[in-house]
mmCIF file of C-alpha atoms and ligand atoms in Angstrom:
data_model
loop_
_atom_site.group_PDB
_atom_site.id
_atom_site.type_symbol
_atom_site.label_atom_id
_atom_site.label_comp_id
_atom_site.label_asym_id
_atom_site.label_seq_id
_atom_site.Cartn_x
_atom_site.Cartn_y
_atom_site.Cartn_z
ATOM 1 C CA UNK F 1 -0.109 0.056 0.000
ATOM 2 C CA UNK F 2 1.063 3.507 -0.889
ATOM 3 C CA UNK F 3 1.739 5.927 2.090
ATOM 4 C CA UNK F 4 -1.080 8.276 2.204
ATOM 5 C CA UNK F 5 -0.460 11.536 0.622
ATOM 6 C CA UNK F 6 -1.321 14.670 2.856
ATOM 7 C CA UNK F 7 -2.973 16.836 -0.055
ATOM 8 C CA UNK F 8 -3.294 19.516 2.743
ATOM 9 C CA UNK F 9 0.792 19.843 2.905
ATOM 10 C CA UNK F 10 2.657 18.858 0.015
ATOM 11 C CA UNK F 11 6.104 19.408 0.839
ATOM 12 C CA UNK F 12 8.080 22.240 -1.080
ATOM 13 C CA UNK F 13 11.590 21.417 -2.278
ATOM 14 C CA UNK F 14 13.127 23.832 0.440
ATOM 15 C CA UNK F 15 12.072 21.038 3.056
ATOM 16 C CA UNK F 16 13.348 18.149 0.992
ATOM 17 C CA UNK F 17 16.754 16.965 1.421
ATOM 18 C CA UNK F 18 18.571 15.135 -1.502
ATOM 19 C CA UNK F 19 19.458 11.969 0.294
ATOM 20 C CA UNK F 20 18.334 11.501 3.889
ATOM 21 C CA UNK F 21 19.769 8.289 4.428
ATOM 22 C CA UNK F 22 22.899 6.798 6.030
ATOM 23 C CA UNK F 23 25.283 4.532 4.249
ATOM 24 C CA UNK F 24 23.564 1.257 3.671
ATOM 25 C CA UNK F 25 25.533 -1.954 4.725
ATOM 26 C CA UNK F 26 26.273 -5.102 2.263
ATOM 27 C CA UNK F 27 28.718 -6.140 -0.273
ATOM 28 C CA UNK F 28 30.083 -3.445 -2.403
ATOM 29 C CA UNK F 29 32.596 -3.656 -5.498
ATOM 30 C CA UNK F 30 34.951 -1.233 -4.227
ATOM 31 C CA UNK F 31 37.703 -1.472 -7.021
ATOM 32 C CA UNK F 32 38.299 -3.792 -10.260
ATOM 33 C CA UNK F 33 41.053 -6.087 -9.518
ATOM 34 C CA UNK F 34 42.948 -4.423 -12.310
ATOM 35 C CA UNK F 35 42.906 -1.126 -10.297
ATOM 36 C CA UNK F 36 45.193 -2.516 -7.645
ATOM 37 C CA UNK F 37 48.476 -4.048 -8.358
ATOM 38 C CA UNK F 38 50.694 -6.323 -6.765
ATOM 39 C CA UNK F 39 52.728 -4.559 -4.269
ATOM 40 C CA UNK F 40 50.614 -1.349 -4.718
ATOM 41 C CA UNK F 41 49.278 1.002 -1.749
ATOM 42 C CA UNK F 42 46.736 3.299 -2.611
ATOM 43 C CA UNK F 43 43.827 5.669 -0.946
ATOM 44 C CA UNK F 44 40.382 5.994 -1.835
ATOM 45 C CA UNK F 45 37.178 7.188 -0.409
ATOM 46 C CA UNK F 46 34.001 4.984 0.185
ATOM 47 C CA UNK F 47 31.286 4.614 2.745
ATOM 48 C CA UNK F 48 31.924 8.142 3.639
ATOM 49 C CA UNK F 49 35.544 7.866 4.653
ATOM 50 C CA UNK F 50 38.956 7.112 3.557
ATOM 51 C CA UNK F 51 40.523 3.890 3.350
ATOM 52 C CA UNK F 52 43.821 2.391 2.225
ATOM 53 C CA UNK F 53 44.068 -0.419 0.009
ATOM 54 C CA UNK F 54 47.208 -2.550 -0.683
ATOM 55 C CA UNK F 55 47.867 -5.985 -2.632
ATOM 56 C CA UNK F 56 50.496 -8.105 -1.071
ATOM 57 C CA UNK F 57 52.947 -10.267 -3.280
ATOM 58 C CA UNK F 58 50.526 -13.198 -2.738
ATOM 59 C CA UNK F 59 47.787 -11.178 -4.344
ATOM 60 C CA UNK F 60 45.819 -10.647 -1.186
ATOM 61 C CA UNK F 61 44.036 -7.554 -0.711
ATOM 62 C CA UNK F 62 43.781 -5.459 2.402
ATOM 63 C CA UNK F 63 41.492 -2.428 2.952
ATOM 64 C CA UNK F 64 42.443 -0.570 6.108
ATOM 65 C CA UNK F 65 41.601 2.596 8.207
ATOM 66 C CA UNK F 66 44.313 4.951 7.063
ATOM 67 C CA UNK F 67 45.987 5.795 10.639
ATOM 68 C CA UNK F 68 48.252 3.512 12.091
ATOM 69 C CA UNK F 69 47.486 2.184 15.520
ATOM 70 C CA UNK F 70 51.161 3.068 16.866
ATOM 71 C CA UNK F 71 51.490 6.782 16.646
ATOM 72 C CA UNK F 72 48.759 7.648 14.065
ATOM 73 C CA UNK F 73 51.039 7.996 10.819
ATOM 74 C CA UNK F 74 48.792 7.667 7.571
ATOM 75 C CA UNK F 75 49.458 4.440 6.010
ATOM 76 C CA UNK F 76 48.748 5.850 2.429
ATOM 77 C CA UNK F 77 51.533 8.317 2.721
ATOM 78 C CA UNK F 78 54.843 6.586 2.565
ATOM 79 C CA UNK F 79 53.627 3.223 3.399
ATOM 80 C CA UNK F 80 54.690 0.264 1.300
ATOM 81 C CA UNK F 81 54.130 -3.461 1.061
ATOM 82 C CA UNK F 82 56.704 -5.798 2.382
ATOM 83 C CA UNK F 83 55.726 -9.196 1.679
ATOM 84 C CA UNK F 84 52.031 -9.500 2.191
ATOM 85 C CA UNK F 85 51.943 -6.677 4.920
ATOM 86 C CA UNK F 86 51.561 -3.200 4.741
ATOM 87 C CA UNK F 87 54.531 -1.317 6.355
ATOM 88 C CA UNK F 88 54.099 2.325 8.356
ATOM 89 C CA UNK F 89 56.617 4.572 6.892
ATOM 90 C CA UNK F 90 57.156 6.295 10.507
ATOM 91 C CA UNK F 91 58.509 3.262 12.629
ATOM 92 C CA UNK F 92 58.361 0.453 10.127
ATOM 93 C CA UNK F 93 55.578 -1.413 12.054
ATOM 94 C CA UNK F 94 53.973 -3.813 9.540
ATOM 95 C CA UNK F 95 50.323 -5.175 9.539
ATOM 96 C CA UNK F 96 48.648 -7.724 7.380
ATOM 97 C CA UNK F 97 45.528 -7.712 5.280
ATOM 98 C CA UNK F 98 43.417 -8.551 8.361
ATOM 99 C CA UNK F 99 44.805 -5.876 10.519
ATOM 100 C CA UNK F 100 47.131 -8.018 12.554
ATOM 101 C CA UNK F 101 50.447 -6.566 13.705
ATOM 102 C CA UNK F 102 53.146 -8.746 12.155
ATOM 103 C CA UNK F 103 56.363 -6.788 13.016
ATOM 104 C CA UNK F 104 57.555 -4.072 15.537
ATOM 105 C CA UNK F 105 61.232 -3.684 14.415
ATOM 106 C CA UNK F 106 62.681 -2.454 17.309
ATOM 107 C CA UNK F 107 60.686 -3.625 20.421
ATOM 108 C CA UNK F 108 61.595 -6.488 22.476
ATOM 109 C CA UNK F 109 58.149 -7.575 23.113
ATOM 110 C CA UNK F 110 55.178 -6.677 21.158
ATOM 111 C CA UNK F 111 52.208 -5.076 22.844
ATOM 112 C CA UNK F 112 50.097 -7.925 24.307
ATOM 113 C CA UNK F 113 47.075 -7.027 22.606
ATOM 114 C CA UNK F 114 48.906 -7.568 19.068
ATOM 115 C CA UNK F 115 48.872 -11.445 20.065
ATOM 116 C CA UNK F 116 45.331 -11.462 20.731
ATOM 117 C CA UNK F 117 43.542 -9.452 18.031
ATOM 118 C CA UNK F 118 43.981 -7.269 15.053
ATOM 119 C CA UNK F 119 44.855 -3.866 15.976
ATOM 120 C CA UNK F 120 44.144 -2.133 12.568
ATOM 121 C CA UNK F 121 40.686 -2.048 11.509
ATOM 122 C CA UNK F 122 40.286 -3.577 8.121
ATOM 123 C CA UNK F 123 37.092 -4.763 6.030
ATOM 124 C CA UNK F 124 36.179 -8.085 4.993
ATOM 125 C CA UNK F 125 37.304 -8.508 1.565
ATOM 126 C CA UNK F 126 36.408 -11.081 -1.278
ATOM 127 C CA UNK F 127 37.975 -10.855 -4.710
ATOM 128 C CA UNK F 128 36.266 -12.568 -7.733
ATOM 129 C CA UNK F 129 35.183 -11.874 -11.180
ATOM 130 C CA UNK F 130 37.951 -9.165 -11.563
ATOM 131 C CA UNK F 131 36.314 -7.106 -8.580
ATOM 132 C CA UNK F 132 37.498 -6.464 -5.147
ATOM 133 C CA UNK F 133 34.342 -6.634 -3.088
ATOM 134 C CA UNK F 134 34.295 -5.508 0.482
ATOM 135 C CA UNK F 135 31.500 -5.814 3.211
ATOM 136 C CA UNK F 136 30.615 -2.592 4.827
ATOM 137 C CA UNK F 137 28.434 -2.335 8.153
ATOM 138 C CA UNK F 138 28.441 0.755 10.328
ATOM 139 C CA UNK F 139 28.587 -1.427 13.507
ATOM 140 C CA UNK F 140 31.008 -3.973 12.065
ATOM 141 C CA UNK F 141 28.549 -6.885 11.836
ATOM 142 C CA UNK F 142 29.989 -9.785 9.999
ATOM 143 C CA UNK F 143 28.644 -10.390 6.447
ATOM 144 C CA UNK F 144 24.962 -11.435 6.367
ATOM 145 C CA UNK F 145 25.066 -13.013 2.917
ATOM 146 C CA UNK F 146 27.079 -14.364 0.270
ATOM 147 C CA UNK F 147 28.227 -12.860 -3.159
ATOM 148 C CA UNK F 148 26.499 -14.267 -5.895
ATOM 149 C CA UNK F 149 27.632 -17.077 -8.062
ATOM 150 C CA UNK F 150 27.147 -15.505 -11.706
ATOM 151 C CA UNK F 151 27.383 -18.433 -14.581
ATOM 152 C CA UNK F 152 28.904 -16.169 -17.138
ATOM 153 C CA UNK F 153 31.933 -15.209 -15.119
ATOM 154 C CA UNK F 154 32.255 -18.936 -14.127
ATOM 155 C CA UNK F 155 32.843 -19.784 -17.599
ATOM 156 C CA UNK F 156 35.153 -17.022 -19.182
ATOM 157 C CA UNK F 157 36.433 -19.133 -22.123
ATOM 158 C CA UNK F 158 32.966 -19.298 -23.570
ATOM 159 C CA UNK F 159 31.967 -15.340 -23.053
ATOM 160 C CA UNK F 160 33.537 -12.531 -24.693
ATOM 161 C CA UNK F 161 36.125 -10.470 -22.728
ATOM 162 C CA UNK F 162 34.592 -8.333 -19.676
ATOM 163 C CA UNK F 163 33.843 -4.700 -20.806
ATOM 164 C CA UNK F 164 34.730 -2.526 -17.704
ATOM 165 C CA UNK F 165 32.906 0.919 -17.060
ATOM 166 C CA UNK F 166 32.645 3.377 -14.105
ATOM 167 C CA UNK F 167 30.625 6.370 -13.271
ATOM 168 C CA UNK F 168 30.153 8.840 -10.572
ATOM 169 C CA UNK F 169 26.388 9.527 -9.838
ATOM 170 C CA UNK F 170 25.530 12.508 -7.662
ATOM 171 C CA UNK F 171 22.981 10.736 -5.731
ATOM 172 C CA UNK F 172 22.506 7.888 -3.267
ATOM 173 C CA UNK F 173 21.991 4.162 -4.218
ATOM 174 C CA UNK F 174 18.606 4.045 -3.026
ATOM 175 C CA UNK F 175 17.782 6.803 -5.463
ATOM 176 C CA UNK F 176 19.555 5.154 -8.259
ATOM 177 C CA UNK F 177 18.080 1.784 -7.835
ATOM 178 C CA UNK F 178 14.537 2.907 -7.602
ATOM 179 C CA UNK F 179 14.784 3.492 -11.351
ATOM 180 C CA UNK F 180 14.463 -0.358 -11.681
ATOM 181 C CA UNK F 181 10.715 -0.182 -10.705
ATOM 182 C CA UNK F 182 10.005 3.269 -12.299
ATOM 183 C CA UNK F 183 8.830 2.109 -15.860
ATOM 184 C CA UNK F 184 7.174 5.086 -16.925
ATOM 185 C CA UNK F 185 10.451 7.045 -16.865
ATOM 186 C CA UNK F 186 11.713 4.290 -19.448
ATOM 187 C CA UNK F 187 9.225 5.666 -21.938
ATOM 188 C CA UNK F 188 9.501 9.394 -21.118
ATOM 189 C CA UNK F 189 12.827 10.133 -20.086
ATOM 190 C CA UNK F 190 14.456 7.240 -22.256
ATOM 191 C CA UNK F 191 12.187 7.356 -25.236
ATOM 192 C CA UNK F 192 11.177 3.629 -25.188
ATOM 193 C CA UNK F 193 8.141 2.932 -27.444
ATOM 194 C CA UNK F 194 5.774 1.950 -24.500
ATOM 195 C CA UNK F 195 5.686 1.664 -20.624
ATOM 196 C CA UNK F 196 6.766 -1.921 -20.034
ATOM 197 C CA UNK F 197 5.122 -3.851 -17.479
ATOM 198 C CA UNK F 198 7.363 -4.725 -14.245
ATOM 199 C CA UNK F 199 6.969 -7.309 -11.817
ATOM 200 C CA UNK F 200 9.159 -6.697 -8.377
ATOM 201 C CA UNK F 201 9.778 -9.270 -5.625
ATOM 202 C CA UNK F 202 11.961 -9.404 -2.509
ATOM 203 C CA UNK F 203 13.326 -11.970 -0.133
ATOM 204 C CA UNK F 204 15.571 -10.843 2.569
ATOM 205 C CA UNK F 205 18.501 -9.001 0.832
ATOM 206 C CA UNK F 206 17.671 -10.592 -2.679
ATOM 207 C CA UNK F 207 15.327 -8.673 -4.896
ATOM 208 C CA UNK F 208 13.985 -9.756 -8.312
ATOM 209 C CA UNK F 209 12.620 -7.612 -11.000
ATOM 210 C CA UNK F 210 11.340 -8.512 -14.506
ATOM 211 C CA UNK F 211 10.535 -5.748 -16.802
ATOM 212 C CA UNK F 212 8.509 -6.635 -20.278
ATOM 213 C CA UNK F 213 7.868 -10.145 -19.565
ATOM 214 C CA UNK F 214 11.810 -10.901 -19.409
ATOM 215 C CA UNK F 215 13.197 -8.362 -21.642
ATOM 216 C CA UNK F 216 15.257 -7.018 -18.525
ATOM 217 C CA UNK F 217 15.728 -9.504 -15.875
ATOM 218 C CA UNK F 218 17.575 -8.189 -12.842
ATOM 219 C CA UNK F 219 18.805 -9.663 -9.259
ATOM 220 C CA UNK F 220 19.559 -7.484 -6.575
ATOM 221 C CA UNK F 221 21.966 -8.989 -4.100
ATOM 222 C CA UNK F 222 21.803 -6.534 -1.353
ATOM 223 C CA UNK F 223 22.149 -2.653 -2.038
ATOM 224 C CA UNK F 224 25.489 -2.755 -4.079
ATOM 225 C CA UNK F 225 25.148 -5.387 -6.534
ATOM 226 C CA UNK F 226 22.828 -6.304 -9.165
ATOM 227 C CA UNK F 227 22.922 -8.988 -12.027
ATOM 228 C CA UNK F 228 20.819 -7.907 -15.024
ATOM 229 C CA UNK F 229 20.318 -9.751 -18.014
ATOM 230 C CA UNK F 230 19.061 -8.001 -21.130
ATOM 231 C CA UNK F 231 17.305 -10.531 -23.234
ATOM 232 C CA UNK F 232 16.312 -10.391 -26.922
ATOM 233 C CA UNK F 233 15.306 -13.825 -28.348
ATOM 234 C CA UNK F 234 17.601 -16.432 -27.257
ATOM 235 C CA UNK F 235 20.483 -13.799 -26.664
ATOM 236 C CA UNK F 236 21.275 -12.539 -23.291
ATOM 237 C CA UNK F 237 23.681 -9.703 -22.316
ATOM 238 C CA UNK F 238 24.972 -9.629 -18.728
ATOM 239 C CA UNK F 239 25.326 -6.234 -17.021
ATOM 240 C CA UNK F 240 27.055 -6.592 -13.250
ATOM 241 C CA UNK F 241 26.330 -3.258 -11.906
ATOM 242 C CA UNK F 242 28.231 -2.430 -8.731
ATOM 243 C CA UNK F 243 27.041 0.521 -6.908
ATOM 244 C CA UNK F 244 29.279 1.815 -3.800
ATOM 245 C CA UNK F 245 28.685 4.990 -1.638
ATOM 246 C CA UNK F 246 31.615 7.355 -1.781
ATOM 247 C CA UNK F 247 29.628 9.470 0.679
ATOM 248 C CA UNK F 248 25.843 10.081 1.420
ATOM 249 C CA UNK F 249 25.391 12.054 -1.894
ATOM 250 C CA UNK F 250 27.666 10.214 -4.228
ATOM 251 C CA UNK F 251 28.016 6.932 -5.592
ATOM 252 C CA UNK F 252 30.621 5.203 -7.928
ATOM 253 C CA UNK F 253 28.734 2.774 -10.258
ATOM 254 C CA UNK F 254 31.094 0.367 -11.773
ATOM 255 C CA UNK F 255 29.280 -1.881 -14.419
ATOM 256 C CA UNK F 256 30.791 -4.904 -16.192
ATOM 257 C CA UNK F 257 29.340 -6.382 -19.360
ATOM 258 C CA UNK F 258 29.764 -9.622 -21.084
ATOM 259 C CA UNK F 259 27.937 -12.273 -23.048
ATOM 260 C CA UNK F 260 28.202 -15.671 -24.888
ATOM 261 C CA UNK F 261 30.662 -16.072 -27.650
ATOM 262 C CA UNK F 262 27.945 -16.340 -30.318
ATOM 263 C CA UNK F 263 29.326 -16.963 -33.795
ATOM 264 C CA UNK F 264 31.417 -14.235 -35.224
ATOM 265 C CA UNK F 265 29.213 -12.012 -37.477
ATOM 266 C CA UNK F 266 26.116 -13.802 -36.566
ATOM 267 C CA UNK F 267 22.877 -12.052 -35.912
ATOM 268 C CA UNK F 268 22.972 -12.992 -32.164
ATOM 269 C CA UNK F 269 26.564 -11.635 -31.966
ATOM 270 C CA UNK F 270 25.270 -8.361 -33.388
ATOM 271 C CA UNK F 271 22.366 -8.370 -31.084
ATOM 272 C CA UNK F 272 24.411 -8.807 -28.003
ATOM 273 C CA UNK F 273 26.895 -6.079 -29.048
ATOM 274 C CA UNK F 274 23.654 -3.716 -29.588
ATOM 275 C CA UNK F 275 22.433 -4.662 -26.287
ATOM 276 C CA UNK F 276 25.685 -3.812 -24.700
ATOM 277 C CA UNK F 277 26.058 -0.580 -26.746
ATOM 278 C CA UNK F 278 22.549 0.472 -25.656
ATOM 279 C CA UNK F 279 23.021 -0.084 -22.146
ATOM 280 C CA UNK F 280 26.133 2.394 -22.336
ATOM 281 C CA UNK F 281 24.462 5.050 -24.308
ATOM 282 C CA UNK F 282 26.326 4.321 -27.390
ATOM 283 C CA UNK F 283 24.051 2.469 -29.969
ATOM 284 C CA UNK F 284 23.622 4.226 -33.226
ATOM 285 C CA UNK F 285 20.153 5.234 -34.607
ATOM 286 C CA UNK F 286 18.424 4.430 -31.317
ATOM 287 C CA UNK F 287 15.193 6.203 -30.140
ATOM 288 C CA UNK F 288 15.713 5.235 -26.771
ATOM 289 C CA UNK F 289 18.678 6.456 -24.685
ATOM 290 C CA UNK F 290 21.027 4.569 -22.356
ATOM 291 C CA UNK F 291 21.211 5.611 -18.775
ATOM 292 C CA UNK F 292 24.273 7.971 -18.571
ATOM 293 C CA UNK F 293 22.809 10.098 -21.021
ATOM 294 C CA UNK F 294 19.555 10.891 -19.576
ATOM 295 C CA UNK F 295 19.195 9.653 -16.045
ATOM 296 C CA UNK F 296 22.185 11.592 -14.717
ATOM 297 C CA UNK F 297 20.378 14.706 -15.416
ATOM 298 C CA UNK F 298 17.678 13.636 -12.835
ATOM 299 C CA UNK F 299 19.961 11.943 -10.365
ATOM 300 C CA UNK F 300 22.499 14.757 -10.053
ATOM 301 C CA UNK F 301 19.837 17.377 -9.443
ATOM 302 C CA UNK F 302 16.912 15.600 -7.685
ATOM 303 C CA UNK F 303 15.667 15.515 -3.941
ATOM 304 C CA UNK F 304 14.085 12.763 -2.405
ATOM 305 C CA UNK F 305 10.265 12.667 -1.808
ATOM 306 C CA UNK F 306 9.458 10.498 1.257
ATOM 307 C CA UNK F 307 5.732 10.802 0.452
ATOM 308 C CA UNK F 308 5.491 11.093 -3.454
ATOM 309 C CA UNK F 309 2.323 12.036 -5.243
ATOM 310 C CA UNK F 310 2.026 8.637 -7.058
ATOM 311 C CA UNK F 311 -0.609 7.952 -9.847
ATOM 312 C CA UNK F 312 -2.107 4.143 -10.749
ATOM 313 C CA UNK F 313 0.410 4.096 -13.701
ATOM 314 C CA UNK F 314 3.575 4.340 -11.460
ATOM 315 C CA UNK F 315 5.657 1.235 -10.896
ATOM 316 C CA UNK F 316 5.898 -0.502 -7.497
ATOM 317 C CA UNK F 317 7.954 2.484 -6.023
ATOM 318 C CA UNK F 318 6.774 2.086 -2.229
ATOM 319 C CA UNK F 319 7.422 -1.528 -2.464
ATOM 320 C CA UNK F 320 10.932 -0.972 -3.595
ATOM 321 C CA UNK F 321 11.430 1.429 -0.657
ATOM 322 C CA UNK F 322 9.925 -1.028 1.805
ATOM 323 C CA UNK F 323 12.788 -3.557 0.715
ATOM 324 C CA UNK F 324 15.451 -1.031 0.502
ATOM 325 C CA UNK F 325 14.926 0.015 4.056
ATOM 326 C CA UNK F 326 16.349 -3.054 5.648
ATOM 327 C CA UNK F 327 19.884 -1.996 4.719
ATOM 328 C CA UNK F 328 19.976 1.068 6.930
ATOM 329 C CA UNK F 329 21.026 0.678 10.644
ATOM 330 C CA UNK F 330 19.340 4.010 11.696
ATOM 331 C CA UNK F 331 15.733 4.708 10.553
ATOM 332 C CA UNK F 332 15.682 6.938 7.567
ATOM 333 C CA UNK F 333 12.621 8.482 8.352
HETATM 334 S S1 LIG K 1 53.263 5.511 13.638
HETATM 335 FE FE1 LIG K 1 53.120 3.708 12.119
HETATM 336 S S2 LIG K 1 54.944 2.995 12.815
HETATM 337 FE FE2 LIG K 1 54.881 4.316 14.362
HETATM 338 FE FE1 LIG K 2 16.831 5.376 -16.295
#
């Protein structure tokens, strides 16, 4: 049921906020694997704060709080990788990717706590499918669900090389993801010939949506990961979309695309390539526009209406919001 609209008092834009939500919890793709080389230390901002990332010689990835537990030097400025650890530049203490102190080069005895638990805050990390995933929870709760198993990525030999993209979007994930059930905008903003029907269902952290009887089939794995297939006849093109909050009003959305190696030059190969080009807004002679050419105009400038004025032709907006609410630790409203 939609929330009742108080017609006596429609909120003006002055009262509305752009993104009145905390950072949601879940798994997020914080980097493509190729963005972090063996032995590299880098800094990046996501989940509303700065992190230091490093890759050890065995390929393992650490994502840590920037400030050394010893005397607070910034590990991203002058820190280097030693074996599989990050070494602070100030007094050369070393920490592994799980935050355990592994070396104090001049102390006779390590502080007792170093033997009992990690002393540097790190995030749970899993790397697969060419992506470094981190689990974020504002109260450091352990991961509550698994990363998806994606058939196309499990069988890379029979799929075309993955195409990697990334966009910065000036709003929060909830506002971006709400688009998946907002079917009228597909006609009016994107120029689709009709308003396609949509079905949306949710089960715990997993959501599923089906636009136009399977033309677009999406599975959301929490707020940060969605596995969407665009289908035409027997052809399916995978769009693996990873949205990561940089801060409350900025999202970095990475999208990785692949599809089956259809015979070269075949109609199916052309269809798959077209579905891909359409998704990134580069298909030629198209009536309907890909997301980055039109959605960004809206996302970068809109405000969030907690009690929107909906009509009977709108998609299941409130059902979607009910689903998404579970990923916030503090109540948003
Ligand atoms: S501040 Fe990092 S080793 Fe001393
Ligand atoms: Fe859109």
